[in-house]
mmCIF file of C-alpha atoms in Angstrom:
data_model
loop_
_atom_site.group_PDB
_atom_site.id
_atom_site.type_symbol
_atom_site.label_atom_id
_atom_site.label_comp_id
_atom_site.label_asym_id
_atom_site.label_seq_id
_atom_site.Cartn_x
_atom_site.Cartn_y
_atom_site.Cartn_z
ATOM 1 C CA MET A 1 -36.284 -30.818 -35.310
ATOM 2 C CA THR A 2 -34.601 -33.829 -36.952
ATOM 3 C CA ALA A 3 -34.671 -32.075 -40.332
ATOM 4 C CA TRP A 4 -33.168 -28.930 -38.780
ATOM 5 C CA PHE A 5 -30.229 -30.893 -37.319
ATOM 6 C CA ALA A 6 -29.817 -32.764 -40.616
ATOM 7 C CA ALA A 7 -29.624 -29.457 -42.477
ATOM 8 C CA GLY A 8 -26.763 -28.468 -40.212
ATOM 9 C CA GLY A 9 -24.901 -31.700 -40.911
ATOM 10 C CA ILE A 10 -25.855 -33.275 -37.567
ATOM 11 C CA LEU A 11 -27.362 -36.778 -37.797
ATOM 12 C CA LEU A 12 -29.740 -37.851 -35.040
ATOM 13 C CA ASN A 13 -29.807 -41.595 -34.498
ATOM 14 C CA GLN A 14 -29.903 -43.982 -31.604
ATOM 15 C CA ARG A 15 -26.160 -43.785 -31.025
ATOM 16 C CA THR A 16 -25.892 -39.993 -31.059
ATOM 17 C CA LEU A 17 -28.903 -39.679 -28.769
ATOM 18 C CA THR A 18 -27.376 -42.190 -26.359
ATOM 19 C CA GLU A 19 -24.044 -40.363 -26.402
ATOM 20 C CA GLY A 20 -25.893 -37.067 -25.831
ATOM 21 C CA ALA A 21 -27.710 -38.550 -22.832
ATOM 22 C CA ILE A 22 -24.424 -39.873 -21.415
ATOM 23 C CA ALA A 23 -22.795 -36.464 -21.957
ATOM 24 C CA GLY A 24 -25.692 -34.758 -20.162
ATOM 25 C CA GLY A 25 -25.349 -37.140 -17.236
ATOM 26 C CA LEU A 26 -21.595 -36.526 -17.014
ATOM 27 C CA VAL A 27 -22.241 -32.778 -17.069
ATOM 28 C CA LEU A 28 -24.653 -33.069 -14.142
ATOM 29 C CA LEU A 29 -22.209 -35.321 -12.293
ATOM 30 C CA SER A 30 -19.342 -32.866 -12.809
ATOM 31 C CA LEU A 31 -21.442 -29.970 -11.540
ATOM 32 C CA ALA A 32 -22.532 -32.003 -8.510
ATOM 33 C CA ILE A 33 -18.937 -32.945 -7.697
ATOM 34 C CA GLY A 34 -17.909 -29.290 -7.973
ATOM 35 C CA LEU A 35 -20.666 -28.304 -5.545
ATOM 36 C CA PHE A 36 -19.669 -31.074 -3.116
ATOM 37 C CA VAL A 37 -15.965 -30.142 -3.188
ATOM 38 C CA SER A 38 -16.706 -26.443 -2.649
ATOM 39 C CA ARG A 39 -18.853 -27.211 0.394
ATOM 40 C CA LYS A 40 -16.130 -29.365 1.888
ATOM 41 C CA LEU A 41 -13.133 -27.152 1.085
ATOM 42 C CA GLY A 42 -14.493 -23.653 0.449
ATOM 43 C CA ARG A 43 -14.737 -22.355 4.013
ATOM 44 C CA ALA A 44 -11.475 -24.010 5.076
ATOM 45 C CA ALA A 45 -9.679 -22.503 2.076
ATOM 46 C CA ALA A 46 -11.104 -19.036 2.800
ATOM 47 C CA ASN A 47 -10.005 -19.227 6.457
ATOM 48 C CA ALA A 48 -6.525 -20.388 5.457
ATOM 49 C CA TRP A 49 -6.291 -17.571 2.909
ATOM 50 C CA HIS A 50 -7.260 -14.991 5.543
ATOM 51 C CA ARG A 51 -4.810 -16.459 8.028
ATOM 52 C CA ARG A 52 -1.831 -16.718 5.710
ATOM 53 C CA LEU A 53 -2.339 -13.633 3.554
ATOM 54 C CA ASP A 54 -3.947 -11.437 6.211
ATOM 55 C CA GLN A 55 -5.568 -8.368 4.577
ATOM 56 C CA ARG A 56 -3.673 -8.770 1.304
ATOM 57 C CA GLY A 57 -6.083 -11.446 0.111
ATOM 58 C CA GLU A 58 -9.290 -9.645 0.989
ATOM 59 C CA GLY A 59 -10.409 -9.620 -2.635
ATOM 60 C CA LEU A 60 -10.217 -13.393 -3.148
ATOM 61 C CA ALA A 61 -10.907 -14.879 0.283
ATOM 62 C CA ASP A 62 -14.680 -14.429 0.093
ATOM 63 C CA ARG A 63 -14.709 -15.690 -3.499
ATOM 64 C CA LEU A 64 -12.797 -18.943 -2.911
ATOM 65 C CA THR A 65 -15.916 -21.082 -2.440
ATOM 66 C CA PRO A 66 -17.444 -20.250 -5.863
ATOM 67 C CA ILE A 67 -13.981 -20.375 -7.453
ATOM 68 C CA ILE A 68 -13.415 -23.908 -6.148
ATOM 69 C CA ARG A 69 -16.900 -24.982 -7.239
ATOM 70 C CA HIS A 70 -16.676 -23.660 -10.796
ATOM 71 C CA ALA A 71 -12.991 -24.535 -11.289
ATOM 72 C CA THR A 72 -13.560 -28.142 -10.154
ATOM 73 C CA ALA A 73 -16.536 -28.509 -12.485
ATOM 74 C CA ALA A 74 -14.588 -26.948 -15.377
ATOM 75 C CA LEU A 75 -11.646 -29.313 -14.832
ATOM 76 C CA LEU A 76 -13.878 -32.386 -14.788
ATOM 77 C CA LEU A 77 -15.774 -31.178 -17.865
ATOM 78 C CA ALA A 78 -12.502 -30.575 -19.724
ATOM 79 C CA ILE A 79 -11.466 -34.164 -18.937
ATOM 80 C CA VAL A 80 -14.850 -35.424 -20.159
ATOM 81 C CA LEU A 81 -14.539 -33.402 -23.389
ATOM 82 C CA THR A 82 -11.072 -34.669 -24.267
ATOM 83 C CA ALA A 83 -11.501 -38.254 -23.078
ATOM 84 C CA TYR A 84 -13.880 -39.284 -25.892
ATOM 85 C CA PRO A 85 -14.580 -38.070 -29.450
ATOM 86 C CA TRP A 86 -18.061 -36.763 -28.756
ATOM 87 C CA PRO A 87 -20.353 -35.967 -31.673
ATOM 88 C CA PRO A 88 -21.696 -32.392 -31.946
ATOM 89 C CA VAL A 89 -25.003 -33.342 -30.291
ATOM 90 C CA ALA A 90 -23.164 -34.545 -27.183
ATOM 91 C CA GLY A 91 -20.601 -31.762 -27.395
ATOM 92 C CA ILE A 92 -23.222 -29.018 -27.083
ATOM 93 C CA PRO A 93 -24.181 -29.655 -23.411
ATOM 94 C CA ILE A 94 -20.545 -30.297 -22.492
ATOM 95 C CA GLY A 95 -19.443 -27.097 -24.225
ATOM 96 C CA LEU A 96 -22.174 -25.015 -22.635
ATOM 97 C CA ALA A 97 -21.396 -26.328 -19.156
ATOM 98 C CA LEU A 98 -17.630 -26.074 -19.626
ATOM 99 C CA GLY A 99 -17.856 -22.540 -20.968
ATOM 100 C CA ALA A 100 -20.214 -21.421 -18.197
ATOM 101 C CA ALA A 101 -18.109 -22.980 -15.417
ATOM 102 C CA THR A 102 -14.889 -21.521 -16.812
ATOM 103 C CA VAL A 103 -16.455 -18.095 -17.266
ATOM 104 C CA LEU A 104 -17.778 -18.029 -13.692
ATOM 105 C CA ALA A 105 -14.448 -19.153 -12.228
ATOM 106 C CA ALA A 106 -12.480 -16.642 -14.321
ATOM 107 C CA ARG A 107 -14.901 -13.866 -13.407
ATOM 108 C CA GLU A 108 -14.478 -14.487 -9.672
ATOM 109 C CA ILE A 109 -10.681 -14.580 -9.982
ATOM 110 C CA LEU A 110 -10.373 -11.464 -12.119
ATOM 111 C CA ARG A 111 -12.743 -9.438 -9.967
ATOM 112 C CA GLY A 112 -10.938 -10.673 -6.868
ATOM 113 C CA VAL A 113 -7.618 -9.249 -8.024
ATOM 114 C CA GLY A 114 -9.146 -5.930 -9.017
ATOM 115 C CA ILE A 115 -9.558 -6.256 -12.794
ATOM 116 C CA ALA A 116 -12.069 -3.733 -14.141
ATOM 117 C CA ARG A 117 -15.562 -5.034 -14.808
ATOM 118 C CA PRO A 118 -15.605 -4.276 -18.603
ATOM 119 C CA VAL A 119 -12.289 -6.095 -19.090
ATOM 120 C CA THR A 120 -13.532 -9.022 -17.012
ATOM 121 C CA TRP A 121 -16.681 -9.435 -19.047
ATOM 122 C CA THR A 122 -14.785 -9.134 -22.335
ATOM 123 C CA VAL A 123 -12.277 -11.820 -21.345
ATOM 124 C CA THR A 124 -14.941 -14.197 -20.022
ATOM 125 C CA LEU A 125 -17.028 -13.792 -23.173
ATOM 126 C CA ILE A 126 -14.004 -14.679 -25.319
ATOM 127 C CA LEU A 127 -13.338 -17.732 -23.149
ATOM 128 C CA PHE A 128 -16.921 -18.921 -23.427
ATOM 129 C CA VAL A 129 -16.996 -18.601 -27.211
ATOM 130 C CA ALA A 130 -13.644 -20.367 -27.575
ATOM 131 C CA LEU A 131 -14.539 -23.296 -25.300
ATOM 132 C CA PHE A 132 -18.012 -23.799 -26.751
ATOM 133 C CA SER A 133 -16.657 -23.659 -30.305
ATOM 134 C CA ARG A 134 -13.951 -26.167 -29.356
ATOM 135 C CA SER A 135 -16.515 -28.583 -27.974
ATOM 136 C CA VAL A 136 -18.669 -28.586 -31.147
ATOM 137 C CA GLY A 137 -15.709 -28.608 -33.534
ATOM 138 C CA GLY A 138 -16.025 -25.062 -34.832
ATOM 139 C CA LEU A 139 -12.988 -23.407 -33.241
ATOM 140 C CA ALA A 140 -10.797 -23.805 -36.325
ATOM 141 C CA GLU A 141 -13.283 -21.932 -38.511
ATOM 142 C CA ILE A 142 -13.576 -19.068 -36.005
ATOM 143 C CA THR A 143 -9.815 -18.632 -35.608
ATOM 144 C CA SER A 144 -9.350 -18.758 -39.378
ATOM 145 C CA MET A 145 -11.965 -16.040 -39.821
ATOM 146 C CA MET A 146 -10.376 -13.819 -37.158
ATOM 147 C CA GLU A 147 -6.954 -14.320 -38.717
ATOM 148 C CA ARG A 148 -8.252 -12.990 -42.041
ATOM 149 C CA ILE A 149 -9.502 -9.799 -40.346
ATOM 150 C CA GLY A 150 -6.458 -7.572 -39.924
ATOM 151 C CA VAL A 151 -3.755 -5.498 -41.524
ATOM 152 C CA ASP A 152 -0.126 -6.091 -42.451
ATOM 153 C CA ILE A 153 2.416 -3.899 -40.666
ATOM 154 C CA GLY A 154 5.830 -4.474 -42.165
ATOM 155 C CA ARG A 155 6.637 -8.173 -41.921
ATOM 156 C CA ARG A 156 4.049 -8.789 -39.217
ATOM 157 C CA ARG A 157 0.302 -9.179 -39.512
ATOM 158 C CA LEU A 158 -1.906 -7.545 -36.901
ATOM 159 C CA SER A 159 -5.132 -9.540 -36.961
ATOM 160 C CA LEU A 160 -8.172 -9.737 -34.728
ATOM 161 C CA LEU A 161 -6.913 -13.068 -33.423
ATOM 162 C CA THR A 162 -3.607 -11.465 -32.455
ATOM 163 C CA LEU A 163 -5.354 -8.657 -30.585
ATOM 164 C CA ILE A 164 -7.556 -11.098 -28.678
ATOM 165 C CA THR A 165 -4.533 -13.245 -27.809
ATOM 166 C CA MET A 166 -2.677 -10.187 -26.559
ATOM 167 C CA LEU A 167 -5.660 -9.130 -24.429
ATOM 168 C CA ILE A 168 -5.998 -12.558 -22.812
ATOM 169 C CA THR A 169 -2.237 -12.777 -22.187
ATOM 170 C CA VAL A 170 -1.959 -9.299 -20.667
ATOM 171 C CA VAL A 171 -4.969 -9.795 -18.387
ATOM 172 C CA ALA A 172 -3.737 -13.236 -17.253
ATOM 173 C CA LEU A 173 -0.233 -11.915 -16.527
ATOM 174 C CA PHE A 174 -1.621 -8.879 -14.706
ATOM 175 C CA ALA A 175 -3.773 -11.081 -12.491
ATOM 176 C CA GLY A 176 -0.858 -13.439 -11.885
ATOM 177 C CA VAL A 177 1.452 -10.558 -10.941
ATOM 178 C CA ARG A 178 -1.047 -9.280 -8.386
ATOM 179 C CA LEU A 179 -1.489 -12.706 -6.811
ATOM 180 C CA VAL A 180 2.249 -13.396 -6.654
ATOM 181 C CA ASN A 181 2.978 -9.942 -5.236
ATOM 182 C CA ARG A 182 0.406 -10.422 -2.486
ATOM 183 C CA ALA A 183 1.848 -13.808 -1.536
ATOM 184 C CA LEU A 184 5.459 -12.564 -1.606
ATOM 185 C CA SER A 185 4.563 -9.425 0.339
ATOM 186 C CA HIS A 186 2.988 -11.427 3.134
ATOM 187 C CA TRP A 187 5.806 -13.993 3.166
ATOM 188 C CA ILE A 188 8.431 -11.246 3.476
ATOM 189 C CA ALA A 189 6.392 -9.422 6.137
ATOM 190 C CA ALA A 190 6.259 -12.640 8.194
ATOM 191 C CA THR A 191 10.036 -13.134 7.997
ATOM 192 C CA ARG A 192 11.648 -12.634 11.397
ATOM 193 C CA GLY A 193 15.207 -12.007 10.236
ATOM 194 C CA PHE A 194 14.482 -8.573 8.717
ATOM 195 C CA ASP A 195 13.552 -5.292 10.339
ATOM 196 C CA ALA A 196 10.738 -3.104 8.996
ATOM 197 C CA THR A 197 12.968 -1.222 6.548
ATOM 198 C CA GLN A 198 14.583 -4.368 5.138
ATOM 199 C CA LYS A 199 11.168 -5.971 4.713
ATOM 200 C CA LEU A 200 9.893 -2.922 2.818
ATOM 201 C CA LEU A 201 12.953 -2.918 0.557
ATOM 202 C CA ALA A 202 12.639 -6.663 -0.089
ATOM 203 C CA GLN A 203 8.943 -6.272 -0.944
ATOM 204 C CA LYS A 204 9.648 -3.509 -3.458
ATOM 205 C CA LEU A 205 12.541 -5.377 -5.083
ATOM 206 C CA ALA A 206 10.445 -8.555 -5.257
ATOM 207 C CA ALA A 207 7.594 -6.635 -6.879
ATOM 208 C CA ILE A 208 9.978 -5.188 -9.478
ATOM 209 C CA ALA A 209 11.435 -8.654 -10.157
ATOM 210 C CA VAL A 210 7.946 -10.158 -10.609
ATOM 211 C CA ILE A 211 6.955 -7.411 -13.054
ATOM 212 C CA ILE A 212 10.154 -7.868 -15.081
ATOM 213 C CA GLY A 213 9.654 -11.650 -15.115
ATOM 214 C CA ALA A 214 6.032 -11.267 -16.243
ATOM 215 C CA PHE A 215 7.149 -8.873 -18.999
ATOM 216 C CA PHE A 216 9.584 -11.369 -20.485
ATOM 217 C CA VAL A 217 7.093 -14.228 -20.129
ATOM 218 C CA GLY A 218 4.526 -12.146 -21.999
ATOM 219 C CA ILE A 219 7.060 -11.344 -24.726
ATOM 220 C CA ASP A 220 7.784 -15.056 -25.132
ATOM 221 C CA LEU A 221 4.108 -16.041 -25.175
ATOM 222 C CA LEU A 222 3.259 -13.419 -27.774
ATOM 223 C CA GLY A 223 6.277 -14.283 -29.896
ATOM 224 C CA VAL A 224 7.593 -10.736 -30.035
ATOM 225 C CA ASP A 225 11.131 -10.354 -31.373
ATOM 226 C CA LEU A 226 13.344 -8.699 -28.734
ATOM 227 C CA THR A 227 15.286 -6.872 -31.430
ATOM 228 C CA ALA A 228 12.150 -4.794 -31.974
ATOM 229 C CA PHE A 229 12.859 -3.172 -28.618
ATOM 230 C CA ALA A 230 16.171 -1.709 -29.738
ATOM 231 C CA VAL A 231 14.552 1.482 -31.004
ATOM 232 C CA PHE A 232 12.207 1.546 -28.024
ATOM 233 C CA SER A 233 15.094 1.299 -25.562
ATOM 234 C CA GLY A 234 16.785 4.281 -27.219
ATOM 235 C CA ALA A 235 13.601 6.325 -27.088
ATOM 236 C CA PHE A 236 13.118 5.315 -23.471
ATOM 237 C CA GLY A 237 16.639 6.453 -22.674
ATOM 238 C CA LEU A 238 15.910 9.871 -24.160
ATOM 239 C CA ALA A 239 12.655 10.056 -22.191
ATOM 240 C CA VAL A 240 14.532 9.278 -18.993
ATOM 241 C CA GLY A 241 17.129 11.905 -19.843
ATOM 242 C CA PHE A 242 14.518 14.609 -20.360
ATOM 243 C CA GLY A 243 10.981 14.007 -19.155
ATOM 244 C CA LEU A 244 11.427 11.168 -16.648
ATOM 245 C CA GLN A 245 14.612 12.348 -15.006
ATOM 246 C CA LYS A 246 12.890 13.343 -11.765
ATOM 247 C CA THR A 247 10.802 10.183 -11.707
ATOM 248 C CA ILE A 248 13.778 7.863 -12.112
ATOM 249 C CA GLY A 249 15.762 9.978 -9.641
ATOM 250 C CA ASN A 250 13.030 9.648 -7.033
ATOM 251 C CA LEU A 251 12.832 5.896 -7.639
ATOM 252 C CA ILE A 252 16.569 5.423 -7.146
ATOM 253 C CA ALA A 253 16.552 7.769 -4.147
ATOM 254 C CA GLY A 254 13.784 5.705 -2.543
ATOM 255 C CA ILE A 255 15.762 2.481 -2.977
ATOM 256 C CA ILE A 256 18.874 4.159 -1.532
ATOM 257 C CA LEU A 257 16.891 5.392 1.474
ATOM 258 C CA LEU A 258 15.647 1.882 2.154
ATOM 259 C CA MET A 259 19.106 0.360 1.757
ATOM 260 C CA ASP A 260 20.798 3.087 3.809
ATOM 261 C CA ARG A 261 18.101 2.810 6.538
ATOM 262 C CA SER A 262 18.632 6.461 7.448
ATOM 263 C CA ILE A 263 14.863 7.007 7.241
ATOM 264 C CA LYS A 264 12.466 4.218 8.167
ATOM 265 C CA PRO A 265 8.690 3.931 8.497
ATOM 266 C CA GLY A 266 7.794 5.143 11.971
ATOM 267 C CA ASP A 267 10.676 7.629 12.261
ATOM 268 C CA VAL A 268 9.911 11.174 13.364
ATOM 269 C CA ILE A 269 11.547 13.609 10.969
ATOM 270 C CA VAL A 270 11.673 17.325 10.234
ATOM 271 C CA VAL A 271 12.138 18.409 6.612
ATOM 272 C CA GLY A 272 11.842 22.147 6.104
ATOM 273 C CA ASP A 273 8.471 23.113 7.548
ATOM 274 C CA SER A 274 7.190 19.530 7.600
ATOM 275 C CA PHE A 275 7.239 17.741 10.960
ATOM 276 C CA GLY A 276 5.712 14.293 11.489
ATOM 277 C CA TRP A 277 6.300 10.598 11.438
ATOM 278 C CA VAL A 278 7.093 8.566 8.323
ATOM 279 C CA ASN A 279 4.045 6.585 7.293
ATOM 280 C CA LYS A 280 5.293 5.005 4.056
ATOM 281 C CA ILE A 281 8.269 5.156 1.721
ATOM 282 C CA GLY A 282 6.868 4.921 -1.787
ATOM 283 C CA VAL A 283 8.373 4.718 -5.238
ATOM 284 C CA ARG A 284 8.092 8.468 -5.807
ATOM 285 C CA ALA A 285 7.653 10.102 -2.413
ATOM 286 C CA VAL A 286 7.735 9.611 1.343
ATOM 287 C CA SER A 287 4.441 9.996 3.183
ATOM 288 C CA VAL A 288 4.813 12.048 6.404
ATOM 289 C CA LEU A 289 1.837 12.343 8.767
ATOM 290 C CA THR A 290 1.746 15.554 10.772
ATOM 291 C CA ARG A 291 0.153 16.262 14.126
ATOM 292 C CA ASP A 292 -2.588 18.200 12.306
ATOM 293 C CA GLY A 293 -3.734 15.047 10.530
ATOM 294 C CA LYS A 294 -2.273 16.232 7.227
ATOM 295 C CA GLU A 295 -0.212 13.926 5.031
ATOM 296 C CA HIS A 296 2.796 15.513 3.337
ATOM 297 C CA LEU A 297 4.196 13.756 0.280
ATOM 298 C CA ILE A 298 7.879 14.662 0.127
ATOM 299 C CA PRO A 299 9.800 13.561 -2.991
ATOM 300 C CA ASN A 300 12.483 10.994 -2.216
ATOM 301 C CA GLU A 301 15.083 13.130 -3.934
ATOM 302 C CA ASN A 302 14.497 15.972 -1.443
ATOM 303 C CA LEU A 303 15.378 13.687 1.447
ATOM 304 C CA MET A 304 18.678 12.899 -0.258
ATOM 305 C CA THR A 305 19.677 16.502 -0.997
ATOM 306 C CA GLN A 306 18.156 18.548 1.848
ATOM 307 C CA GLU A 307 18.962 18.649 5.537
ATOM 308 C CA VAL A 308 16.722 16.225 7.440
ATOM 309 C CA GLU A 309 16.271 15.981 11.207
ATOM 310 C CA ASN A 310 15.569 12.396 12.242
ATOM 311 C CA TRP A 311 14.480 12.386 15.859
ATOM 312 C CA SER A 312 14.450 8.594 16.086
ATOM 313 C CA PHE A 313 17.424 7.581 13.933
ATOM 314 C CA THR A 314 19.469 5.842 16.648
ATOM 315 C CA ASP A 315 17.264 6.483 19.698
ATOM 316 C CA ARG A 316 13.577 7.321 19.964
ATOM 317 C CA ASN A 317 14.100 9.376 23.134
ATOM 318 C CA VAL A 318 13.854 13.127 22.532
ATOM 319 C CA ARG A 319 14.698 15.866 25.011
ATOM 320 C CA VAL A 320 12.206 18.717 25.414
ATOM 321 C CA ARG A 321 13.443 22.096 26.638
ATOM 322 C CA ILE A 322 10.934 24.190 28.609
ATOM 323 C CA PRO A 323 12.065 27.708 29.618
ATOM 324 C CA VAL A 324 10.739 29.061 32.957
ATOM 325 C CA ARG A 325 11.386 32.394 34.718
ATOM 326 C CA VAL A 326 10.797 33.148 38.409
ATOM 327 C CA ALA A 327 11.070 36.383 40.386
ATOM 328 C CA TYR A 328 14.221 37.285 42.297
ATOM 329 C CA GLU A 329 12.292 37.460 45.607
ATOM 330 C CA CYS A 330 11.183 33.786 45.400
ATOM 331 C CA ASP A 331 12.611 30.787 47.246
ATOM 332 C CA LEU A 332 14.803 29.541 44.404
ATOM 333 C CA GLU A 333 15.296 26.049 45.834
ATOM 334 C CA LEU A 334 11.542 25.556 46.305
ATOM 335 C CA ALA A 335 10.832 26.839 42.801
ATOM 336 C CA GLN A 336 13.268 24.332 41.284
ATOM 337 C CA GLU A 337 11.729 21.492 43.318
ATOM 338 C CA LEU A 338 8.287 22.428 42.028
ATOM 339 C CA MET A 339 9.609 22.460 38.464
ATOM 340 C CA LEU A 340 10.885 18.896 38.886
ATOM 341 C CA ARG A 341 7.631 17.824 40.499
ATOM 342 C CA ALA A 342 5.486 19.222 37.694
ATOM 343 C CA THR A 343 7.731 17.523 35.142
ATOM 344 C CA THR A 344 7.779 14.077 36.755
ATOM 345 C CA GLU A 345 3.986 14.117 37.164
ATOM 346 C CA SER A 346 3.474 14.639 33.426
ATOM 347 C CA PRO A 347 2.454 11.237 31.969
ATOM 348 C CA ARG A 348 4.602 11.350 28.825
ATOM 349 C CA VAL A 349 7.836 12.381 30.566
ATOM 350 C CA LEU A 350 10.289 9.513 31.103
ATOM 351 C CA ASN A 351 11.782 8.701 34.488
ATOM 352 C CA ASP A 352 14.919 7.343 32.799
ATOM 353 C CA PRO A 353 16.688 9.509 31.741
ATOM 354 C CA PRO A 354 15.368 11.634 34.633
ATOM 355 C CA PRO A 355 14.241 15.237 34.095
ATOM 356 C CA ASN A 356 16.519 18.043 35.192
ATOM 357 C CA VAL A 357 16.368 21.783 35.922
ATOM 358 C CA TRP A 358 19.138 24.121 34.877
ATOM 359 C CA LEU A 359 19.633 27.698 36.002
ATOM 360 C CA THR A 360 20.638 29.414 32.815
ATOM 361 C CA GLY A 361 21.029 33.051 33.823
ATOM 362 C CA PHE A 362 19.946 36.112 35.728
ATOM 363 C CA GLY A 363 17.688 37.971 33.425
ATOM 364 C CA GLU A 364 16.458 41.509 33.380
ATOM 365 C CA ASN A 365 13.167 40.623 35.050
ATOM 366 C CA GLY A 366 13.849 37.304 36.808
ATOM 367 C CA VAL A 367 15.920 34.161 37.217
ATOM 368 C CA GLU A 368 16.019 32.093 34.014
ATOM 369 C CA HIS A 369 15.625 28.273 34.132
ATOM 370 C CA ASP A 370 15.397 25.478 31.593
ATOM 371 C CA ILE A 371 13.443 22.318 32.395
ATOM 372 C CA LEU A 372 14.932 19.376 30.471
ATOM 373 C CA ALA A 373 12.494 16.471 30.076
ATOM 374 C CA TRP A 374 12.794 13.297 27.989
ATOM 375 C CA ILE A 375 9.963 11.659 26.056
ATOM 376 C CA GLY A 376 9.960 8.305 24.234
ATOM 377 C CA ASP A 377 7.144 8.928 21.753
ATOM 378 C CA PRO A 378 8.127 11.947 19.636
ATOM 379 C CA GLU A 379 5.419 11.116 17.091
ATOM 380 C CA GLY A 380 2.955 12.365 19.708
ATOM 381 C CA GLY A 381 4.426 15.870 19.425
ATOM 382 C CA VAL A 382 6.349 18.032 21.896
ATOM 383 C CA GLY A 383 4.090 21.073 22.189
ATOM 384 C CA ASN A 384 1.510 19.180 24.255
ATOM 385 C CA VAL A 385 4.252 18.068 26.667
ATOM 386 C CA ARG A 386 5.327 21.675 27.229
ATOM 387 C CA SER A 387 1.700 22.697 27.739
ATOM 388 C CA ASP A 388 1.051 19.932 30.277
ATOM 389 C CA VAL A 389 4.182 20.705 32.316
ATOM 390 C CA LEU A 390 3.530 24.459 32.329
ATOM 391 C CA ASN A 391 -0.103 23.983 33.371
ATOM 392 C CA ARG A 392 0.941 21.819 36.308
ATOM 393 C CA LEU A 393 3.688 24.275 37.214
ATOM 394 C CA TRP A 394 1.269 27.223 37.161
ATOM 395 C CA LEU A 395 -0.948 25.550 39.762
ATOM 396 C CA LEU A 396 2.017 24.563 41.949
ATOM 397 C CA PHE A 397 3.487 28.062 41.815
ATOM 398 C CA LYS A 398 0.154 29.573 42.885
ATOM 399 C CA GLN A 399 -0.165 27.097 45.773
ATOM 400 C CA HIS A 400 3.326 27.837 47.098
ATOM 401 C CA GLY A 401 3.489 31.548 46.448
ATOM 402 C CA ILE A 402 6.099 31.465 43.673
ATOM 403 C CA VAL A 403 5.806 34.581 41.537
ATOM 404 C CA ILE A 404 6.322 34.605 37.797
ATOM 405 C CA PRO A 405 7.779 38.029 36.942
ATOM 406 C CA TYR A 406 6.667 40.258 34.147
ATOM 407 C CA PRO A 407 8.416 43.290 32.708
ATOM 408 C CA GLN A 408 7.940 46.477 34.740
ATOM 409 C CA ARG A 409 8.486 49.944 33.384
ATOM 410 C CA ASP A 410 8.769 53.157 35.404
ATOM 411 C CA VAL A 411 7.356 56.151 33.605
ATOM 412 C CA ARG A 412 8.538 59.535 34.819
ATOM 413 C CA LEU A 413 6.573 62.623 33.899
ATOM 414 C CA ARG A 414 8.415 65.927 33.801
ATOM 415 C CA GLN A 415 6.513 69.136 34.040
ATOM 416 C CA MET A 416 7.621 71.503 31.381
ATOM 417 C CA GLU A 417 7.589 75.236 32.044
ATOM 418 C CA MET A 418 5.303 77.011 29.670
ATOM 419 C CA PRO A 419 6.650 80.273 28.282
ATOM 420 C CA SER A 420 4.904 83.281 29.769
ATOM 421 C CA GLY A 421 2.889 85.384 27.429
ATOM 422 C CA ASP A 422 3.184 89.091 26.972
#
């Protein structure tokens, strides 16, 4: 074993063995401290995450205990590694423990924010190799080798090291954007000075601002020259003018709808043949839930250019008109009282404004009436209100002898004289 280490340039003597033993003890101490801290803070941190971020932190809340344990151990091991010039023999256990702790913490974080499993394992493997190589003094040789593997594109060199750096940067920024968006979304949702529409608009604008900020941070970290985007911006402008015109139009229309507040989540609207309540205003379309349980996705641009009925724009109360016809021979006053009674007994009909009965005309077969009833929950539909009132009215009419007329036709038969035969 001693000859094998000597062949690799590693000398085993009393000092190196002592330093290796000390390094092993510090590794065990760091891991023990990480376990202790996670037991003390893990559950409290998970509860606080659930309480403050509600359901937006569901991916990380249950992972906070292992994240705290591995991250604490990795931090202590990084301090141990940099605090003393350890020889390779002592650096091996520190590097293995540091790489493993960092990999486990990064894995929990990336999976918690929804990063795909293959990407997570690729990134964690790169981190482990880099940290272990750094601890035994071989990182410079690895980076030099990866820099030599690549191709020259113009004045820039695209090497394996550049690709790995780009991958790590993009994944880290993507995870950071998701975490920041979740925190900002919950903070805006908890703000009391905004209504639902203003909160939704603020959340979308904040998300766009975070993405733009992350883009420029990534450009700076990767050292990309912004002048290289001059051609890209022109091509993007042409794409917007031709292929992405509808997409950009729907995006702008959605922002205008949120700023104008003419359509808000929870409103009951009618657009063409679509009737339902607004579930969500997205970047491309508005989600409208119908009474049939179907979800219609209506492009934002259609809501800006077509006629839209908003039943709850200024007031959620909606008046329902129910036509009723009674026979001419009936007690008209009693029939109207029964109409009001059937309406007021319906559970969804409001008492304020009170229901009313109008006599609208003398028809061909009976006296025409309109029952006018108000409801305060139009998202529940209006057809079931009509059905409930008419069912109650049918029973009341039968109990009090009120007749509902139906068309009558008199058929007269004329006997035709048959011509006499010869």
